[in-house]
Coordinates of C-alpha atoms and ligand atoms in Angstrom, one line a residue:
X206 CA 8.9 90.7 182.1
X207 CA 7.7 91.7 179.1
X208 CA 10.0 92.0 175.5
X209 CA 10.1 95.5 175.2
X210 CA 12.1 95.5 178.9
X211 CA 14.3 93.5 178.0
X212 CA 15.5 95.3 174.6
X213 CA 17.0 97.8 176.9
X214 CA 19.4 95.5 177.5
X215 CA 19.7 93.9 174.3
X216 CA 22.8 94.9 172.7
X217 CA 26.4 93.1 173.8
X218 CA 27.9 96.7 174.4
X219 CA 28.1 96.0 178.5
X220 CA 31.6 95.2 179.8
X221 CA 33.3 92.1 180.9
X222 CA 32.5 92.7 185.3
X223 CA 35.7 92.5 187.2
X224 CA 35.3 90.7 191.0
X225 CA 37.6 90.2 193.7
X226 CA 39.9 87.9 193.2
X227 CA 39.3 86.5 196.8
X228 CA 35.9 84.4 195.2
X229 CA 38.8 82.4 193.5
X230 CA 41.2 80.8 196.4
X231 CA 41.5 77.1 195.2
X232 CA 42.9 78.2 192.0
X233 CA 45.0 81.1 193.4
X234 CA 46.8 78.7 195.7
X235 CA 47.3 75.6 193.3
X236 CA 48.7 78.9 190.8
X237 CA 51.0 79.4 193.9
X238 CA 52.2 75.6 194.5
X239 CA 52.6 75.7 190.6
X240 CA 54.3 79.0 190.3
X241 CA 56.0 80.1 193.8
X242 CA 54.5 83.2 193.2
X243 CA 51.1 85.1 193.2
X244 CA 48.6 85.1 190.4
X245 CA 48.4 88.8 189.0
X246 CA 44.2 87.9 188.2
X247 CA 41.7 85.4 186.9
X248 CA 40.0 84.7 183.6
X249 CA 36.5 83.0 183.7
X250 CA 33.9 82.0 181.2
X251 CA 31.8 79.0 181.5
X252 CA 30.3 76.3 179.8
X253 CA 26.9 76.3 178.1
X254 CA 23.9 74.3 177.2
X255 CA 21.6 74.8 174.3
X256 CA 18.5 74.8 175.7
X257 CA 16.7 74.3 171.8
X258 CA 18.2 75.4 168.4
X259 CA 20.7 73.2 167.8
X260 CA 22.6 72.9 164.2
X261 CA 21.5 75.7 162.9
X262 CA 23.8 78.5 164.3
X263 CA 26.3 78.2 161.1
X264 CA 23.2 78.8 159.0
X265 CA 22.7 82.0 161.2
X266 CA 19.6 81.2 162.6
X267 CA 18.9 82.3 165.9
X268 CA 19.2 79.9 169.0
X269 CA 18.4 79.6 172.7
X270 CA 21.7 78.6 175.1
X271 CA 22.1 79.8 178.6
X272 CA 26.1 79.6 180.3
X273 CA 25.7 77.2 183.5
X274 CA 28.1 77.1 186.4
X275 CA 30.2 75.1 185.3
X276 CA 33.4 76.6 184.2
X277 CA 37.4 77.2 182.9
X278 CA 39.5 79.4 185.0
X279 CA 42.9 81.1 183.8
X280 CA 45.2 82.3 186.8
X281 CA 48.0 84.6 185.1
X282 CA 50.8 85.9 186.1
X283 CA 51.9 88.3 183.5
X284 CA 55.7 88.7 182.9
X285 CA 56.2 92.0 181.0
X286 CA 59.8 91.4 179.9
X287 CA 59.4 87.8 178.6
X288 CA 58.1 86.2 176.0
X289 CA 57.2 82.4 176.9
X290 CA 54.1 80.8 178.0
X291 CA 54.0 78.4 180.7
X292 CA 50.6 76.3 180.7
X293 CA 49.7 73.9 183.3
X294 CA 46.8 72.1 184.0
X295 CA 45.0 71.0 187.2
X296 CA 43.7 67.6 185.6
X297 CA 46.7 65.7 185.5
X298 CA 45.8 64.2 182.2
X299 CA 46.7 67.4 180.8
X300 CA 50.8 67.6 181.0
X301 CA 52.7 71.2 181.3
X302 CA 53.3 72.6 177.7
X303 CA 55.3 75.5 177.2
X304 CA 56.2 77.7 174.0
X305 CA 57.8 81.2 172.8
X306 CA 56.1 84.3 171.5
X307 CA 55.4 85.1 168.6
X308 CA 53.1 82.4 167.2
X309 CA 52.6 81.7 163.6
X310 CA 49.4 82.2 162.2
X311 CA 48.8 78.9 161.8
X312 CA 49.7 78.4 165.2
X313 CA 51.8 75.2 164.2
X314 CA 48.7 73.4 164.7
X315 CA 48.0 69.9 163.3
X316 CA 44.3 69.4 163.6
X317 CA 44.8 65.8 163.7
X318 CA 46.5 65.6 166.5
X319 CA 44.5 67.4 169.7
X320 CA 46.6 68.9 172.2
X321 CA 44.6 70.8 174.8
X322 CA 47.3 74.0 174.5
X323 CA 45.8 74.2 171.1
X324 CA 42.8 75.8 172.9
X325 CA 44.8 78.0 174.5
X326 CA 46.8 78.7 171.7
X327 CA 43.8 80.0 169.7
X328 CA 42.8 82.1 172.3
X329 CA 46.0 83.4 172.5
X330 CA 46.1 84.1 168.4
X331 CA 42.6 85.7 168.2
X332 CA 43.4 88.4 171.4
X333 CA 46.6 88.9 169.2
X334 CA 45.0 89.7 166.5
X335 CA 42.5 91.8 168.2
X336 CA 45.6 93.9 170.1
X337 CA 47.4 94.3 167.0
X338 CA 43.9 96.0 165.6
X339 CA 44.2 98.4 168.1
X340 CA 46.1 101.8 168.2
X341 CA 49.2 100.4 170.2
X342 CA 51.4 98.6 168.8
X343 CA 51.9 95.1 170.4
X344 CA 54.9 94.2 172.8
X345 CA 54.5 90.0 173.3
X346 CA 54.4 89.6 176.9
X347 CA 55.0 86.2 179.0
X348 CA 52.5 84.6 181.2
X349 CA 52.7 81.9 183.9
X350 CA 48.8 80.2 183.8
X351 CA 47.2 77.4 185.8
X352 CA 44.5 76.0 184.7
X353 CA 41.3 74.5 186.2
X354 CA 38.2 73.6 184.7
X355 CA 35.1 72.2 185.7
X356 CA 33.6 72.2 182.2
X357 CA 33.2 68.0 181.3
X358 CA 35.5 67.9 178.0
X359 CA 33.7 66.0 174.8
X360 CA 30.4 66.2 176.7
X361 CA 28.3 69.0 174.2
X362 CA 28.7 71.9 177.3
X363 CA 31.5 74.2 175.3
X364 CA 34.5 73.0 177.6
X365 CA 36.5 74.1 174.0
X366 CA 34.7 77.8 174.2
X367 CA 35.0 78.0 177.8
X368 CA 38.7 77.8 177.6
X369 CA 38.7 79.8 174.4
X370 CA 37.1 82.7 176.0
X371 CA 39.2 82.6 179.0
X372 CA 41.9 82.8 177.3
X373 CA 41.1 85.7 175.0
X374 CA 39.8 87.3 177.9
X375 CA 42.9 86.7 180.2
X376 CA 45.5 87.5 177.2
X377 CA 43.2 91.3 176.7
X378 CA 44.3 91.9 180.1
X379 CA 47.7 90.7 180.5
X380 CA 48.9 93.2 177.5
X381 CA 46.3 96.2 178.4
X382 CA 46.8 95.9 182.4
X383 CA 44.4 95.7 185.3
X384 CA 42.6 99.2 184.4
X385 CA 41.6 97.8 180.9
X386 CA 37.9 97.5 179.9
X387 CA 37.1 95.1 177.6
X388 CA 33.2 94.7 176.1
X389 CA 31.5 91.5 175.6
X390 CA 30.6 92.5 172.1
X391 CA 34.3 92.4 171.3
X392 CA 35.2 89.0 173.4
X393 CA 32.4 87.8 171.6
X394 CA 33.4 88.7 167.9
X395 CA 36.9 87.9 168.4
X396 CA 36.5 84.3 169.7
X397 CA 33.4 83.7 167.4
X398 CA 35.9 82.1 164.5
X399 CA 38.8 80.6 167.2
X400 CA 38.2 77.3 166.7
X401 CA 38.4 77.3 162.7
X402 CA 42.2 77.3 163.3
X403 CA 41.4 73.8 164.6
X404 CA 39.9 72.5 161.4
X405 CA 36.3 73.0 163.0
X406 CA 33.5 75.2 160.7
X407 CA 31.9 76.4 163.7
X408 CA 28.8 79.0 164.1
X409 CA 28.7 81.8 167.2
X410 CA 26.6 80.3 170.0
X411 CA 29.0 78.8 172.4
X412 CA 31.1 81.7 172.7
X413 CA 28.2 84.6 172.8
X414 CA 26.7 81.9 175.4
X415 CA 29.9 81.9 177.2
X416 CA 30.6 85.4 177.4
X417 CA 26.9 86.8 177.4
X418 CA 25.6 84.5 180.3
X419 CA 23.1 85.8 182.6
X420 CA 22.2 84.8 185.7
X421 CA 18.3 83.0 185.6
X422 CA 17.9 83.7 181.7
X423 CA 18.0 81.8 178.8
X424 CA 20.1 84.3 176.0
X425 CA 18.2 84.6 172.9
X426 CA 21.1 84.5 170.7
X427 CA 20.9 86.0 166.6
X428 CA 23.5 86.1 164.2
X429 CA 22.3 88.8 161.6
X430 CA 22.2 91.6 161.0
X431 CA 24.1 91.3 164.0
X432 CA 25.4 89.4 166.5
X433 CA 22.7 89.8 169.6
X434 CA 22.6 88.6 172.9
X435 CA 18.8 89.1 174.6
X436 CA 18.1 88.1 177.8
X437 CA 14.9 86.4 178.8
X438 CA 13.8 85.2 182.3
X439 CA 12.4 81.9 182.9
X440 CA 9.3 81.0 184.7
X441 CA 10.5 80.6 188.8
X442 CA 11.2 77.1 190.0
X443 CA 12.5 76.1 186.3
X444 CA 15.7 74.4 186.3
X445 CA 17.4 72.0 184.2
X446 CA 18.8 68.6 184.5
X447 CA 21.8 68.4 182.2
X448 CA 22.9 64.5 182.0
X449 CA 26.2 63.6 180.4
X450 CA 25.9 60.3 178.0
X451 CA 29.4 59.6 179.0
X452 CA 29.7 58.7 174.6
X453 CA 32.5 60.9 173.8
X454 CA 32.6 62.2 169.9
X455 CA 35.9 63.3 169.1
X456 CA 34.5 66.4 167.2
X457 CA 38.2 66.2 165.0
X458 CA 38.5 62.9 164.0
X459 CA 34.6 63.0 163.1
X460 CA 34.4 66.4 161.2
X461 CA 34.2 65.1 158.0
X462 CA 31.6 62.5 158.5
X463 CA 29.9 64.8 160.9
X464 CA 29.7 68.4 162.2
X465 CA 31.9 69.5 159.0
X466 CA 29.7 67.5 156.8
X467 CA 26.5 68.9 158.3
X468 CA 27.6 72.1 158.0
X469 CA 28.6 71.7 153.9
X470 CA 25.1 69.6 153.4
X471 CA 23.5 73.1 154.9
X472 CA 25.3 74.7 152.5
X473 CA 24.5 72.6 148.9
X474 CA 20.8 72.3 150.1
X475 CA 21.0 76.4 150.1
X476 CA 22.5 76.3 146.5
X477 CA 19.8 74.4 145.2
X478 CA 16.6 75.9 146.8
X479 CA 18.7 79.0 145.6
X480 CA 19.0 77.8 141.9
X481 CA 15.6 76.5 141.5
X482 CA 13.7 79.8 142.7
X483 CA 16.3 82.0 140.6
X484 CA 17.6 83.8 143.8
X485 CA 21.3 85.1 143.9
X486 CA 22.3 84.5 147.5
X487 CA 24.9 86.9 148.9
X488 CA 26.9 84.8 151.7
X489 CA 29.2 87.2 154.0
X490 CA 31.6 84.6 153.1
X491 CA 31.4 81.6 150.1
X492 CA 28.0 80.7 148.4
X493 CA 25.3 81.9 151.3
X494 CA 23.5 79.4 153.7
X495 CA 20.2 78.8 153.8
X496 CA 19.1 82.0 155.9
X497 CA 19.8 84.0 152.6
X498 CA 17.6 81.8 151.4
X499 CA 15.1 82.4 152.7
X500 CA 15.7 86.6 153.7
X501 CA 16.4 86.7 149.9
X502 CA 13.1 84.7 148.7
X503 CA 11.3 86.8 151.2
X504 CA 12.6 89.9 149.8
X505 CA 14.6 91.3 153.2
X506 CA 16.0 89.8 156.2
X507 CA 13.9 88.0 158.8
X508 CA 12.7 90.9 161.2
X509 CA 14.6 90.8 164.4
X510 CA 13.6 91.5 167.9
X511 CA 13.7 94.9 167.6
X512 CA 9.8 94.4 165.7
X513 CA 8.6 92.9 168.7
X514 CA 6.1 90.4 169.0
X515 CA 5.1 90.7 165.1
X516 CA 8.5 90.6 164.0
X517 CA 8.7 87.4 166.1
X518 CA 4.9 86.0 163.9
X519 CA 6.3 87.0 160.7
X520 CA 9.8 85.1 161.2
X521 CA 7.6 82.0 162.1
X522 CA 5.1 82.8 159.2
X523 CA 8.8 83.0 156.8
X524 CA 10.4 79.8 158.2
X525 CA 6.9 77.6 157.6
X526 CA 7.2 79.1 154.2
X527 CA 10.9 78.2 153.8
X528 CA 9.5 74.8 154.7
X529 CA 7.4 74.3 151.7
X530 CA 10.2 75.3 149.5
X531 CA 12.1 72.4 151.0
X532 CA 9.2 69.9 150.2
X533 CA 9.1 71.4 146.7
X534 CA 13.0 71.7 145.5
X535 CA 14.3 68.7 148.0
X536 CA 11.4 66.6 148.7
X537 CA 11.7 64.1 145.8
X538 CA 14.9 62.9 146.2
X539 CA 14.6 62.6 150.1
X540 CA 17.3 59.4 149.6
X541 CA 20.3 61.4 149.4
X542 CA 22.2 63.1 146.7
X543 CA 25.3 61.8 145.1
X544 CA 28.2 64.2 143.7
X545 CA 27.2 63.7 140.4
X546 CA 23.6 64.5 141.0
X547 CA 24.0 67.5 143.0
X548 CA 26.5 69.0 140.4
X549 CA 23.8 68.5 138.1
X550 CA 20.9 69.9 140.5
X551 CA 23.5 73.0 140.1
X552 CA 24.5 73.0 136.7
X553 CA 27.5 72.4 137.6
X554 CA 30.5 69.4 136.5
X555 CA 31.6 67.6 139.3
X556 CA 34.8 68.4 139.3
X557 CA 33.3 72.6 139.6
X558 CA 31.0 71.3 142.4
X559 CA 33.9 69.6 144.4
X560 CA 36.2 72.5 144.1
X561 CA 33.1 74.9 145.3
X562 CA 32.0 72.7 148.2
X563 CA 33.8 69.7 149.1
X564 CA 37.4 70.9 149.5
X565 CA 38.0 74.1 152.3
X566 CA 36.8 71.6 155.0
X567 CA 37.2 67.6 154.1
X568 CA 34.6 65.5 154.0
X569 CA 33.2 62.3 153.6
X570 CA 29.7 60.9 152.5
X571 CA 28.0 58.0 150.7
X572 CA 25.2 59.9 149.3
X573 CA 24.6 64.1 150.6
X574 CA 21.3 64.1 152.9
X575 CA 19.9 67.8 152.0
X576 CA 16.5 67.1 152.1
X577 CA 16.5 66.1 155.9
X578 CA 19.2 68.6 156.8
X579 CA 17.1 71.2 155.3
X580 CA 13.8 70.4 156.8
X581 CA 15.5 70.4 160.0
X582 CA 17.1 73.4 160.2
X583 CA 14.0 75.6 159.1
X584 CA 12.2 73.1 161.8
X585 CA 14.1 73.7 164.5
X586 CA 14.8 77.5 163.2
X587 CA 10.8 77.2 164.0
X588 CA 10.6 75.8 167.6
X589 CA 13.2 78.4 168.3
X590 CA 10.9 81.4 167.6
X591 CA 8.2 79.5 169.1
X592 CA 10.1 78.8 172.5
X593 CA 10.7 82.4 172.1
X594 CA 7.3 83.6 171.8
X595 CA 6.1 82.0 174.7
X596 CA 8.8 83.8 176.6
X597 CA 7.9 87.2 175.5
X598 CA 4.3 86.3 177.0
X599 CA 3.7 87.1 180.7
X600 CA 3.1 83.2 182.0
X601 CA -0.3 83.0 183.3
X602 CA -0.2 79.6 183.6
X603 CA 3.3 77.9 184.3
X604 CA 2.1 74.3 184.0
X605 CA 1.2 75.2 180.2
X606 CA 4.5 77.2 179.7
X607 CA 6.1 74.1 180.8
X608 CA 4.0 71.7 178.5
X609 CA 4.6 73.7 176.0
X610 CA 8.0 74.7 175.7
X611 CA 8.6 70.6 176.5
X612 CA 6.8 69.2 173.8
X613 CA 9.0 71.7 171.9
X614 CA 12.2 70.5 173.2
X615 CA 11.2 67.1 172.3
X616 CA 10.0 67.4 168.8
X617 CA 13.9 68.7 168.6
X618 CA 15.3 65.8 169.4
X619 CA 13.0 63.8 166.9
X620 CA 14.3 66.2 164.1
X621 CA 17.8 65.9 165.7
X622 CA 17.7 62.1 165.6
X623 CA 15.4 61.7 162.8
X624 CA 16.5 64.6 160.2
X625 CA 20.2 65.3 161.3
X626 CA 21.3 62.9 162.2
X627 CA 22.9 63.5 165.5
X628 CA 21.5 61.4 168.0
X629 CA 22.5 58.4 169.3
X630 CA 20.5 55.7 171.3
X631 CA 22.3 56.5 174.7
X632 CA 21.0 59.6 174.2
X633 CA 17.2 58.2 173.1
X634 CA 17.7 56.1 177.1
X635 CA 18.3 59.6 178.8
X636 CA 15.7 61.3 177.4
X637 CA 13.2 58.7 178.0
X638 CA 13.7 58.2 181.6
X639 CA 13.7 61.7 181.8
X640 CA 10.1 61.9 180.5
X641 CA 9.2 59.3 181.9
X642 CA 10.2 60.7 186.1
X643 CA 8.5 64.3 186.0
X644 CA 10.5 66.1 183.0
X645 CA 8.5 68.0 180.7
X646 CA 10.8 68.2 177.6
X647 CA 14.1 66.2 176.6
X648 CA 16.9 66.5 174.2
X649 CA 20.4 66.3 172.9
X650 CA 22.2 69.5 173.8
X651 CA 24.9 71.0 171.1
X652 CA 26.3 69.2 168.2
X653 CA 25.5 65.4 169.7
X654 CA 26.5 62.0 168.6
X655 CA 26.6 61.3 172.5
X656 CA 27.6 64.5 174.5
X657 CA 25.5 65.4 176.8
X658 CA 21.2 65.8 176.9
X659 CA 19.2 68.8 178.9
X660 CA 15.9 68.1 180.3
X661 CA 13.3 71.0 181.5
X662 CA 12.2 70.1 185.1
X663 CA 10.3 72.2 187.6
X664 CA 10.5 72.2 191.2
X665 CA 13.3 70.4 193.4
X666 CA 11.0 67.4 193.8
X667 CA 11.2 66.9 189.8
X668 CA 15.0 67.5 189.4
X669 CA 15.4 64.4 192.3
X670 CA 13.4 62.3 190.9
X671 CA 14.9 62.5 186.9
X672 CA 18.1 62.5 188.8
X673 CA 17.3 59.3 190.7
X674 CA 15.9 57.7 188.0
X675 CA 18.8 58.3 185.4
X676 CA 21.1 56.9 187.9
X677 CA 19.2 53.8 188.8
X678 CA 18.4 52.8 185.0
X679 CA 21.0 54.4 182.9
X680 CA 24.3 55.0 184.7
X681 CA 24.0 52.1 187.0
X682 CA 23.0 49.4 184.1
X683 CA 25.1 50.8 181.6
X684 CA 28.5 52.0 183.3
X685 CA 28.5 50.1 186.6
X686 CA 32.3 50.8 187.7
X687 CA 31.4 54.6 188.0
X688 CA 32.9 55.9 190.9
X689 CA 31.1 57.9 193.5
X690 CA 32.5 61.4 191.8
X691 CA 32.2 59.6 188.1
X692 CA 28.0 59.4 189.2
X693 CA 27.9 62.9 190.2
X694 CA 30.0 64.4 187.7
X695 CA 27.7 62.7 185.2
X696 CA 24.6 64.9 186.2
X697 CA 24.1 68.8 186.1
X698 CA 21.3 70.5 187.5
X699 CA 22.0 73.6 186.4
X700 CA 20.0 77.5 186.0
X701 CA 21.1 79.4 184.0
X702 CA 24.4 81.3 185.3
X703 CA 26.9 84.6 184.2
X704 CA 28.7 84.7 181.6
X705 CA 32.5 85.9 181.4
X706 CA 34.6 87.3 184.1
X707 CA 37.5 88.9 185.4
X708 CA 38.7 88.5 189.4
X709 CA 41.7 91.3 190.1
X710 CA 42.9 92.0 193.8
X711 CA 40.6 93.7 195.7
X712 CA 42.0 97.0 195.5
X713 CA 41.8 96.9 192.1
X714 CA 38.4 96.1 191.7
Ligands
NG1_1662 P1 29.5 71.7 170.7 O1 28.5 71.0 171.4 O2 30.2 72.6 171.6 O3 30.5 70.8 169.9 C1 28.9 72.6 168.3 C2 29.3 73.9 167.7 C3 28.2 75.0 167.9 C4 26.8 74.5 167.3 C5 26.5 73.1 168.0 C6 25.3 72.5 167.4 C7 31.7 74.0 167.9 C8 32.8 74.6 168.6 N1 30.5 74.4 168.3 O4 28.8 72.7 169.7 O5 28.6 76.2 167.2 O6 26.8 74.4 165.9 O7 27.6 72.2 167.8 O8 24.2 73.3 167.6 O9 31.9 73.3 167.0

């Protein structure tokens, strides 16, 4: 398919699909062990991988996920004339919770202390907000929700977004009934920002991933001017093998000497490329990231899709550009920054410079790496558009797609590793033997530091043999008391699947 197609179907104005709730028995039933009582309807939104673009969606650059089928279900039974919530879990590591309506804004959150209601919580906070938007006025109403989730939690596949978007998604429906239609533009916008009530700067891909999903296409994600989810098919017989590290990050407890950190780094580098080339950058929110950068130094934003296949040339023709600004502003002091010397780089005291950058998320650092952060996220800003391009081609020759858009994948997780920073050598293992048994690119997928990795196969014979292998020489060697179900849970092979859902009783579907 060509890219003008697929335009038509371009914009996030289709609606959330509603199924029968009879696809959804194992959950229905455990909702009526739980409960003693039917389910009213399900919420669903899956996981996601990044297939290439990663850290670079909170400096609104565009990147590449696709949902897989792995996902979080919500059974709900709505109870009009209450106002508690009753949460429980399938995984019994998960205990009950239950709480009263109305919640704070803050949500009586501690972010240093993870509770998986939290998730739910947020969910429930943003619909709020959203309902109270609205023309009705909102009456709280109670629900009864179990829980189930297939998503591996800490593992890089969204399990957090997953259970965000469900939860938006089933709290929508439980105030505005079974007739309601909700749009995955709005799902989308609301949950975009959930998770900063849990003390994480996130950007949009995970939950545009998550609610956008198509079945057998990667989503061509952008941020600006507006948030855009595009589908593209992949070449038959592609599929991927998504391979858990089993290194959890605790994306909380590491925010400020992580993900939080990258995300503020992002920021200073803009600052300063800004400073030196006398642009004003004009963030939607703070000082501007480094995609005003460069739409500023290039005098307009970065042509979207809607310019086809030139507009597509001319952002990768801007981003080599915004490359050798890098080299130019950044390049000498490629050791790091300290506060002092980045205050000064701004003209700035320190104390100014802490106050602008270092205080609405924490963070810790010896020295601040901008030079590497920068270089990767115009790099990988690059492969993104290039991976992109060769979708917008009709494939001629599939072995060369492959080749190709592998040898992009990998360079990805060199900058990853070598520029931010957010590798780890479990990670380096899978992606090795993953080359090395038939894949034909490799890489950390989301924000890293263990999670899990995605690797582009093609063909079943492929996918068995990477799968074979990683069991043999990683899992095996490295965690030898797996279980049976520990070993397969570890491995994904995965096409890309649909994105958010809602499952009524038949009759009302
Ligand atoms: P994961 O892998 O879900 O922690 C995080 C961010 C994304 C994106 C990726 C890196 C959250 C909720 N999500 O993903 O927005 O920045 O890292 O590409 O923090």
């Amino acid at each position: 398919m060509y890219l003008c197609d697929e335009l038509m179907t371009s914009e996030l104005s289709m609606e959330v699909p509603v199924y029968c709730l009879d696809k959804c028995s194992e959950v229905t039933r455990r909702f009526f062990e739980t409960y003693a009582h039917d389910a009213d309807f399900v919420a669903r939104s899956p996981g996601r991988v990044n297939i290439i673009g990663d850290h670079i969606d909170y400096c609104n650059f565009s990147v590449l996920p696709m949902a897989i089928d792995v996902e979080m279900l919500c059974a709900v039974r709505v109870l009009p004339h209450e106002t508690s919530i009753t949460l429980t879990n399938a995984d019994p590591r998960f205990a009950q919770r239950q709480f009263d309506l109305p919640l704070e804004d803050s949500l009586g959150i501690d972010p240093a202390t993870s509770d998986w209601s939290n998730y739910f919580k947020c969910g429930l906070l943003v619909a709020h907000k959203f309902l109270q938007a609205g023309s009705e006025p909102l009456h709280d109403v109670g629900m009864q929700v179990f829980c189930q989730g297939s998503v591996p939690t800490g593992g890089g596949l969204s399990s957090s977004a997953a259970f965000i978007c469900a939860t938006a998604l089933a709290t929508i429906r439980a105030h505005r009934g079974r007739d309601c239609v909700i749009s995955k533009q709005d799902l989308t916008r609301i949950t975009v920002d959930a998770e900063h009530y849990l003390g994480i700067n996130n950007g949009g891909m995970d939950q545009c991933a998550s609610v956008c999903g198509q079945r057998d296409h990667a989503m061509y994600v952008e941020f600006k001017p507006i948030l855009k989810a595009t589908p593209f098919p992949l070449p038959r017989g592609v599929q991927f093998v998504v391979s858990n590290t089993l290194v959890v990050s605790n994306k909380f407890e590491t925010a400020p000497t992580n993900y939080n950190l990258r995300v503020v780094e992002c920021t200073i580098a803009a600052s300063i490329i800004a400073k030196r080339y006398g642009i004003t950058l004009k963030g939607d929110h703070g000082p501007g990231d480094l995609r005003d950068v460069i739409d500023t130094y290039c005098d307009g934003l970065m042509p979207d899709l809607r310019s086809g296949l030139e507009g597509v040339d001319q952002g990768i023709a801007r981003l080599a550009t915004a490359l050798d600004l890098v080299e130019e502003t950044l390049g000498p002091k490629s050791k790091g920054y300290t506060t002092a010397e980045a205050a000064d780089a701004l003209g700035m005291s320190p104390a100014q410079f802490t106050t602008e950058y270092l205080t609405v998320f924490p963070v810790r650092f010896h020295t601040l790496q901008l030079y590497n952060r920068a270089k990767h996220v115009f790099s990988e800003a690059l492969r993104v558009l290039l991976c992109l391009r060769l979708m917008t081609r009709p494939v001629t020759d599939t072995q060369r797609f492959l080749t190709t858009f592998g040898a992009l994948m990998n360079e990805s997780q060199s900058s990853c590793r070598d520029f931010c920073d957010c590798s780890c050598e479990e990670t380096e293992q899978i992606s090795q033997i993953a080359l090395e048994n038939g894949a034909y690119g490799s890489r950390l997928t989301g924000a890293g530091w263990g999670g899990c990795t995605i690797s582009l196969c093609h063909g079943e014979e492929s996918v068995l043999s990477v799968k074979k292998a990683l069991h043999e020489q990683y899992y095996k060697k490295r965690f030898p008391h797996l279980s049976q179900r520990e070993l397969e849970a570890a491995i994904i092979i995965s096409k890309p699947e649909e994105g958010s859902a809602l499952y009524e009783h038949c009759a009302a579907v």
